[in-house]
Amino acid sequence: MKTITVFKGDGIGPEITDAVLDILKAAKAPLEYEIFNVGAAEYEKNGALIPDAAFASFEKTRVLLKSPITTPVGKGFRSLNVTLRNKYDLYANIRPAKSNAAVPTPFPNVDIVTFRENTEDLYIGVEYKMNDDTVQAIKLITRKASERIIRAAFDYAVANGRKKVTCVHKANILKMSDGMFLDIFREIAKEYQQIESDDKIVDNTCMQLVMYPENFDVMVMPNLYGDIVSDLTSGLIGGLGLLPSMNVGDDFAMFEAVHGSAPDIAGKHIANPTAFLWSACMMLEYIGETDVAANIRSAVDAVLAENQCLTPDLGGKATTEAYRDAVIAHLK
Ligand code: NAI
Ligand code: MG
């Protein structure tokens, strides 16, 4: 039995967490759960977005299934995601975008995994005023952070039978920073002769992605481009309800859907739990429970393919709970 930490979050967070935990239990995932209320509601009540006990649990279990949190608006308020990524050095943000036959889009053959560097670049948030009309922001690129994200992308390609890794950059303009990222990519690529490698400038990448998404496989890039380009890939497959992610470092891993707390539909029992469920599948794969993950993935595929029990975001009428029950009914 492995113990994992679960953050219930805000908005649709509790609904999709309950649905996902029910499915994990029905699939006999060999897990024990330490469950915490975190987020804006918890902040209102106890003055902390994440209680100390919740941090302590994650530090012990090292695996976190995190549902979305409403970011309270306030001066000087630090984003919870930035806090978690920095505190636990979750340097690789991995977002797989794969077409699903049940969700028609103009791009039926998308299967792209983005590796976004998660700790530096412009996101270190160092900006300062040079005078009243001029602000400077610092873009930080280090060899250490570049090497580990690039290596993570190639290791993933090898482990998952992928063919190609593409480095996305703007080294034609940012010759030193992105130039170093690209040089490191080319050095590391030599160690992975079995994997094809190439590189593309980020603006050209965006155009190519919407014209020929089937030409892309694994992509690796600095933080800012990763933020933007991974959202682009999510648009290609048709929706937030279907996008899982993992944030992983050497010691800790956090799994969450890409979407937010969806306050507009919270409490209505119509949220699509699939993105969070697939995040849970990535978690199961990470801890070696690949059979349980495969069982859940094929049950989801079957429910989506039948087209009978879809949540409203996918054009259906099913509640979160009806969808959950349909997935459970298809488990082997
Ligand atoms: P959002 O992703 O919560 O919602 C955008 C739209 O997509 C809404 O119309 C929503 O109903 C719909 N949607 C999202 N997830 C869905 C699902 N699973 N099923 C069906 N429909 C779904 O983005 P928004 O509205 O910009 O942000 C709301 C709150 O979430 C904000 O406080 C924001 O800061 C927070 N947020 C938190 C994140 C996290 O904790 N990782 C990530 C993104 C936003
Ligand atoms: Mg983003």
mmCIF file of C-alpha atoms in Angstrom, residues 20-261:
data_model
loop_
_atom_site.group_PDB
_atom_site.id
_atom_site.type_symbol
_atom_site.label_atom_id
_atom_site.label_comp_id
_atom_site.label_asym_id
_atom_site.label_seq_id
_atom_site.Cartn_x
_atom_site.Cartn_y
_atom_site.Cartn_z
ATOM 1 C CA VAL A 20 -11.774 10.334 -8.996
ATOM 2 C CA LEU A 21 -11.284 8.772 -5.552
ATOM 3 C CA ASP A 22 -14.407 6.609 -6.106
ATOM 4 C CA ILE A 23 -12.974 5.402 -9.420
ATOM 5 C CA LEU A 24 -9.530 4.726 -7.902
ATOM 6 C CA LYS A 25 -11.175 2.680 -5.130
ATOM 7 C CA ALA A 26 -13.364 0.768 -7.605
ATOM 8 C CA ALA A 27 -10.250 0.024 -9.704
ATOM 9 C CA LYS A 28 -8.619 -1.383 -6.533
ATOM 10 C CA ALA A 29 -5.684 1.018 -6.686
ATOM 11 C CA PRO A 30 -3.483 -0.107 -3.770
ATOM 12 C CA LEU A 31 -3.496 3.341 -2.176
ATOM 13 C CA GLU A 32 -4.204 5.033 1.098
ATOM 14 C CA TYR A 33 -5.174 8.684 1.042
ATOM 15 C CA GLU A 34 -4.381 11.638 3.275
ATOM 16 C CA ILE A 35 -7.011 14.161 2.192
ATOM 17 C CA PHE A 36 -6.863 17.903 2.936
ATOM 18 C CA ASN A 37 -9.094 20.867 2.248
ATOM 19 C CA VAL A 38 -6.888 23.534 0.710
ATOM 20 C CA GLY A 39 -7.498 26.733 -1.208
ATOM 21 C CA ALA A 40 -9.497 29.933 -0.942
ATOM 22 C CA ALA A 41 -12.175 28.524 1.385
ATOM 23 C CA GLU A 42 -9.492 27.144 3.706
ATOM 24 C CA TYR A 43 -7.699 30.505 3.524
ATOM 25 C CA GLU A 44 -10.874 32.329 4.610
ATOM 26 C CA LYS A 45 -11.304 29.921 7.521
ATOM 27 C CA ASN A 46 -7.766 29.434 8.820
ATOM 28 C CA GLY A 47 -5.624 32.056 7.121
ATOM 29 C CA ALA A 48 -3.508 29.620 5.086
ATOM 30 C CA LEU A 49 -4.138 28.347 1.566
ATOM 31 C CA ILE A 50 -2.379 25.135 2.472
ATOM 32 C CA PRO A 51 -2.411 24.083 6.146
ATOM 33 C CA ASP A 52 0.922 23.002 7.648
ATOM 34 C CA ALA A 53 -0.398 19.445 8.049
ATOM 35 C CA ALA A 54 -1.037 19.279 4.290
ATOM 36 C CA PHE A 55 2.530 20.372 3.487
ATOM 37 C CA ALA A 56 3.819 17.833 6.044
ATOM 38 C CA SER A 57 1.794 15.061 4.410
ATOM 39 C CA PHE A 58 3.194 15.846 0.936
ATOM 40 C CA GLU A 59 6.715 15.965 2.371
ATOM 41 C CA LYS A 60 6.152 12.466 3.748
ATOM 42 C CA THR A 61 4.288 10.814 0.840
ATOM 43 C CA ARG A 62 6.066 12.787 -1.923
ATOM 44 C CA VAL A 63 3.108 12.216 -4.237
ATOM 45 C CA LEU A 64 0.327 14.779 -4.485
ATOM 46 C CA LEU A 65 -2.962 14.597 -6.340
ATOM 47 C CA LYS A 66 -4.057 18.225 -6.408
ATOM 48 C CA SER A 67 -7.419 19.500 -7.559
ATOM 49 C CA PRO A 68 -7.771 23.123 -8.697
ATOM 50 C CA ILE A 69 -7.654 26.041 -6.315
ATOM 51 C CA THR A 70 -9.172 29.485 -6.675
ATOM 52 C CA THR A 71 -6.379 32.043 -6.429
ATOM 53 C CA PRO A 72 -7.609 34.767 -4.049
ATOM 54 C CA VAL A 73 -7.064 38.173 -5.583
ATOM 55 C CA GLY A 74 -4.957 40.375 -3.330
ATOM 56 C CA LYS A 75 -1.878 42.510 -3.363
ATOM 57 C CA GLY A 76 1.315 40.592 -2.823
ATOM 58 C CA PHE A 77 -0.546 37.284 -2.918
ATOM 59 C CA ARG A 78 1.742 34.542 -4.131
ATOM 60 C CA SER A 79 0.358 31.991 -6.591
ATOM 61 C CA LEU A 80 -0.011 28.615 -4.947
ATOM 62 C CA ASN A 81 1.325 26.813 -8.005
ATOM 63 C CA VAL A 82 4.477 28.931 -8.018
ATOM 64 C CA THR A 83 4.877 28.209 -4.289
ATOM 65 C CA LEU A 84 4.576 24.445 -4.772
ATOM 66 C CA ARG A 85 6.833 24.340 -7.840
ATOM 67 C CA ASN A 86 9.606 26.290 -6.115
ATOM 68 C CA LYS A 87 9.325 24.766 -2.660
ATOM 69 C CA TYR A 88 9.541 21.198 -4.011
ATOM 70 C CA ASP A 89 11.675 21.900 -7.109
ATOM 71 C CA LEU A 90 9.060 20.413 -9.463
ATOM 72 C CA TYR A 91 11.147 21.295 -12.494
ATOM 73 C CA ALA A 92 9.370 19.387 -15.258
ATOM 74 C CA ASN A 93 5.833 20.315 -16.238
ATOM 75 C CA ILE A 94 4.633 17.524 -18.516
ATOM 76 C CA ARG A 95 1.434 17.974 -20.521
ATOM 77 C CA PRO A 96 0.286 15.235 -22.879
ATOM 78 C CA ALA A 97 -2.229 16.386 -25.503
ATOM 79 C CA LYS A 98 -3.806 13.478 -27.380
ATOM 80 C CA SER A 99 -6.786 13.503 -29.732
ATOM 81 C CA ASN A 100 -9.761 11.443 -28.679
ATOM 82 C CA ALA A 101 -12.189 10.068 -31.246
ATOM 83 C CA ALA A 102 -15.160 11.069 -29.047
ATOM 84 C CA VAL A 103 -14.181 14.728 -29.193
ATOM 85 C CA PRO A 104 -14.220 15.786 -32.830
ATOM 86 C CA THR A 105 -11.721 18.513 -33.769
ATOM 87 C CA PRO A 106 -10.104 19.473 -37.096
ATOM 88 C CA PHE A 107 -7.023 17.560 -35.883
ATOM 89 C CA PRO A 108 -7.769 13.872 -35.294
ATOM 90 C CA ASN A 109 -4.135 12.716 -34.977
ATOM 91 C CA VAL A 110 -2.595 14.894 -32.278
ATOM 92 C CA ASP A 111 -0.309 13.079 -29.847
ATOM 93 C CA ILE A 112 2.105 15.641 -28.434
ATOM 94 C CA VAL A 113 3.836 15.747 -25.051
ATOM 95 C CA THR A 114 5.191 19.121 -23.930
ATOM 96 C CA PHE A 115 8.067 19.319 -21.443
ATOM 97 C CA ARG A 116 8.013 22.801 -19.977
ATOM 98 C CA GLU A 117 10.897 23.933 -17.761
ATOM 99 C CA ASN A 118 9.117 24.930 -14.565
ATOM 100 C CA THR A 119 11.567 26.850 -12.358
ATOM 101 C CA GLU A 120 13.246 29.704 -14.209
ATOM 102 C CA ASP A 121 13.152 31.877 -17.369
ATOM 103 C CA LEU A 122 10.996 35.038 -17.023
ATOM 104 C CA TYR A 123 8.940 33.283 -14.319
ATOM 105 C CA ILE A 124 11.501 34.004 -11.598
ATOM 106 C CA GLY A 125 9.444 37.203 -11.430
ATOM 107 C CA VAL A 126 12.332 39.633 -11.141
ATOM 108 C CA GLU A 127 11.130 42.943 -12.564
ATOM 109 C CA TYR A 128 12.311 46.374 -11.640
ATOM 110 C CA LYS A 129 11.632 49.938 -12.554
ATOM 111 C CA MET A 130 14.529 51.692 -14.219
ATOM 112 C CA ASN A 131 12.596 54.956 -14.291
ATOM 113 C CA ASP A 132 8.930 55.981 -14.464
ATOM 114 C CA ASP A 133 8.594 54.849 -18.071
ATOM 115 C CA THR A 134 10.892 51.833 -18.179
ATOM 116 C CA VAL A 135 10.653 48.416 -16.575
ATOM 117 C CA GLN A 136 13.117 45.591 -16.976
ATOM 118 C CA ALA A 137 12.341 41.880 -16.441
ATOM 119 C CA ILE A 138 15.037 39.241 -16.068
ATOM 120 C CA LYS A 139 15.092 36.037 -18.109
ATOM 121 C CA LEU A 140 17.187 33.469 -16.267
ATOM 122 C CA ILE A 141 18.476 30.340 -18.026
ATOM 123 C CA THR A 142 20.923 28.018 -16.237
ATOM 124 C CA ARG A 143 22.827 24.984 -17.455
ATOM 125 C CA LYS A 144 21.578 22.914 -14.534
ATOM 126 C CA ALA A 145 17.862 23.569 -15.149
ATOM 127 C CA SER A 146 18.245 23.243 -18.928
ATOM 128 C CA GLU A 147 20.099 19.928 -18.690
ATOM 129 C CA ARG A 148 17.609 18.304 -16.367
ATOM 130 C CA ILE A 149 14.483 19.266 -18.356
ATOM 131 C CA ILE A 150 16.084 18.242 -21.669
ATOM 132 C CA ARG A 151 17.256 14.941 -20.212
ATOM 133 C CA ALA A 152 13.773 14.367 -18.766
ATOM 134 C CA ALA A 153 12.277 14.817 -22.248
ATOM 135 C CA PHE A 154 14.693 12.341 -23.876
ATOM 136 C CA ASP A 155 14.324 9.806 -21.043
ATOM 137 C CA TYR A 156 10.551 10.044 -21.425
ATOM 138 C CA ALA A 157 10.877 9.515 -25.201
ATOM 139 C CA VAL A 158 12.947 6.367 -24.643
ATOM 140 C CA ALA A 159 10.683 4.989 -21.902
ATOM 141 C CA ASN A 160 7.503 5.601 -23.900
ATOM 142 C CA GLY A 161 8.571 4.484 -27.364
ATOM 143 C CA ARG A 162 8.505 7.986 -28.788
ATOM 144 C CA LYS A 163 10.406 8.795 -31.978
ATOM 145 C CA LYS A 164 11.396 12.452 -31.831
ATOM 146 C CA VAL A 165 12.197 15.297 -29.441
ATOM 147 C CA THR A 166 11.901 18.873 -30.717
ATOM 148 C CA CYS A 167 13.628 21.757 -28.932
ATOM 149 C CA VAL A 168 11.560 24.969 -29.115
ATOM 150 C CA HIS A 169 13.468 28.245 -28.691
ATOM 151 C CA LYS A 170 14.192 31.748 -29.935
ATOM 152 C CA ALA A 171 17.961 31.371 -30.166
ATOM 153 C CA ASN A 172 18.119 33.512 -33.301
ATOM 154 C CA ILE A 173 17.314 36.558 -31.138
ATOM 155 C CA LEU A 174 18.207 35.448 -27.589
ATOM 156 C CA LYS A 175 21.591 34.163 -28.666
ATOM 157 C CA MET A 176 23.068 33.703 -25.197
ATOM 158 C CA SER A 177 20.122 32.445 -23.109
ATOM 159 C CA ASP A 178 18.117 30.376 -25.587
ATOM 160 C CA GLY A 179 21.386 29.830 -27.448
ATOM 161 C CA MET A 180 22.749 27.973 -24.428
ATOM 162 C CA PHE A 181 19.497 26.006 -24.028
ATOM 163 C CA LEU A 182 19.769 24.905 -27.683
ATOM 164 C CA ASP A 183 23.484 24.049 -27.383
ATOM 165 C CA ILE A 184 22.759 21.876 -24.355
ATOM 166 C CA PHE A 185 19.897 20.217 -26.249
ATOM 167 C CA ARG A 186 22.244 19.346 -29.107
ATOM 168 C CA GLU A 187 24.886 17.969 -26.708
ATOM 169 C CA ILE A 188 22.378 15.787 -24.870
ATOM 170 C CA ALA A 189 20.699 14.621 -28.088
ATOM 171 C CA LYS A 190 23.969 12.875 -29.039
ATOM 172 C CA GLU A 191 23.542 10.573 -26.036
ATOM 173 C CA TYR A 192 20.176 9.400 -27.382
ATOM 174 C CA GLN A 193 21.052 8.157 -30.877
ATOM 175 C CA GLN A 194 17.848 6.080 -31.082
ATOM 176 C CA ILE A 195 15.683 9.219 -30.757
ATOM 177 C CA GLU A 196 15.410 11.669 -33.629
ATOM 178 C CA SER A 197 15.962 15.280 -32.603
ATOM 179 C CA ASP A 198 15.368 18.655 -34.198
ATOM 180 C CA ASP A 199 14.750 22.232 -33.172
ATOM 181 C CA LYS A 200 12.320 24.957 -34.171
ATOM 182 C CA ILE A 201 11.955 28.640 -33.452
ATOM 183 C CA VAL A 202 8.928 29.230 -31.249
ATOM 184 C CA ASP A 203 6.862 31.409 -33.603
ATOM 185 C CA ASN A 204 7.336 28.995 -36.494
ATOM 186 C CA THR A 205 6.454 26.174 -34.062
ATOM 187 C CA CYS A 206 3.061 27.774 -33.367
ATOM 188 C CA MET A 207 2.251 28.022 -37.069
ATOM 189 C CA GLN A 208 3.425 24.446 -37.758
ATOM 190 C CA LEU A 209 1.456 23.112 -34.770
ATOM 191 C CA VAL A 210 -1.864 24.353 -36.111
ATOM 192 C CA MET A 211 -1.121 23.285 -39.692
ATOM 193 C CA TYR A 212 0.709 19.989 -39.213
ATOM 194 C CA PRO A 213 0.291 18.881 -35.577
ATOM 195 C CA GLU A 214 0.920 15.272 -36.593
ATOM 196 C CA ASN A 215 4.586 16.197 -37.266
ATOM 197 C CA PHE A 216 5.205 16.788 -33.544
ATOM 198 C CA ASP A 217 5.978 14.187 -30.909
ATOM 199 C CA VAL A 218 7.819 15.250 -27.708
ATOM 200 C CA MET A 219 8.695 18.963 -27.335
ATOM 201 C CA VAL A 220 11.003 20.563 -24.761
ATOM 202 C CA MET A 221 11.362 24.287 -24.073
ATOM 203 C CA PRO A 222 12.004 27.032 -21.534
ATOM 204 C CA ASN A 223 9.236 28.092 -19.153
ATOM 205 C CA LEU A 224 7.495 30.937 -21.014
ATOM 206 C CA TYR A 225 7.273 29.174 -24.375
ATOM 207 C CA GLY A 226 6.121 26.028 -22.549
ATOM 208 C CA ASP A 227 3.291 27.898 -20.852
ATOM 209 C CA ILE A 228 2.008 29.300 -24.137
ATOM 210 C CA VAL A 229 2.720 26.419 -26.519
ATOM 211 C CA SER A 230 1.225 23.771 -24.203
ATOM 212 C CA ASP A 231 -2.019 25.762 -24.075
ATOM 213 C CA LEU A 232 -1.940 25.799 -27.867
ATOM 214 C CA THR A 233 -1.636 21.998 -27.933
ATOM 215 C CA SER A 234 -4.577 21.760 -25.540
ATOM 216 C CA GLY A 235 -6.671 23.780 -27.984
ATOM 217 C CA LEU A 236 -5.818 21.248 -30.703
ATOM 218 C CA ILE A 237 -7.518 18.398 -28.845
ATOM 219 C CA GLY A 238 -10.653 20.293 -27.989
ATOM 220 C CA GLY A 239 -10.975 21.170 -24.366
ATOM 221 C CA LEU A 240 -9.920 21.756 -20.824
ATOM 222 C CA GLY A 241 -11.911 18.816 -19.500
ATOM 223 C CA LEU A 242 -9.428 16.443 -21.151
ATOM 224 C CA LEU A 243 -6.007 17.812 -20.184
ATOM 225 C CA PRO A 244 -3.974 16.152 -17.444
ATOM 226 C CA SER A 245 -0.536 17.186 -16.271
ATOM 227 C CA MET A 246 2.257 16.305 -13.919
ATOM 228 C CA ASN A 247 4.793 18.560 -12.214
ATOM 229 C CA VAL A 248 7.770 16.475 -11.253
ATOM 230 C CA GLY A 249 11.233 16.880 -9.756
ATOM 231 C CA ASP A 250 13.790 14.402 -8.466
ATOM 232 C CA ASP A 251 12.062 13.909 -5.111
ATOM 233 C CA PHE A 252 8.442 15.053 -5.400
ATOM 234 C CA ALA A 253 5.610 14.828 -7.913
ATOM 235 C CA MET A 254 2.323 16.693 -8.160
ATOM 236 C CA PHE A 255 -0.504 15.654 -10.472
ATOM 237 C CA GLU A 256 -3.303 17.998 -11.509
ATOM 238 C CA ALA A 257 -5.692 18.863 -14.311
ATOM 239 C CA VAL A 258 -4.662 21.867 -16.386
ATOM 240 C CA HIS A 259 -8.024 23.579 -15.810
ATOM 241 C CA GLY A 260 -8.987 25.799 -12.848
ATOM 242 C CA SER A 261 -11.729 25.659 -10.228
#
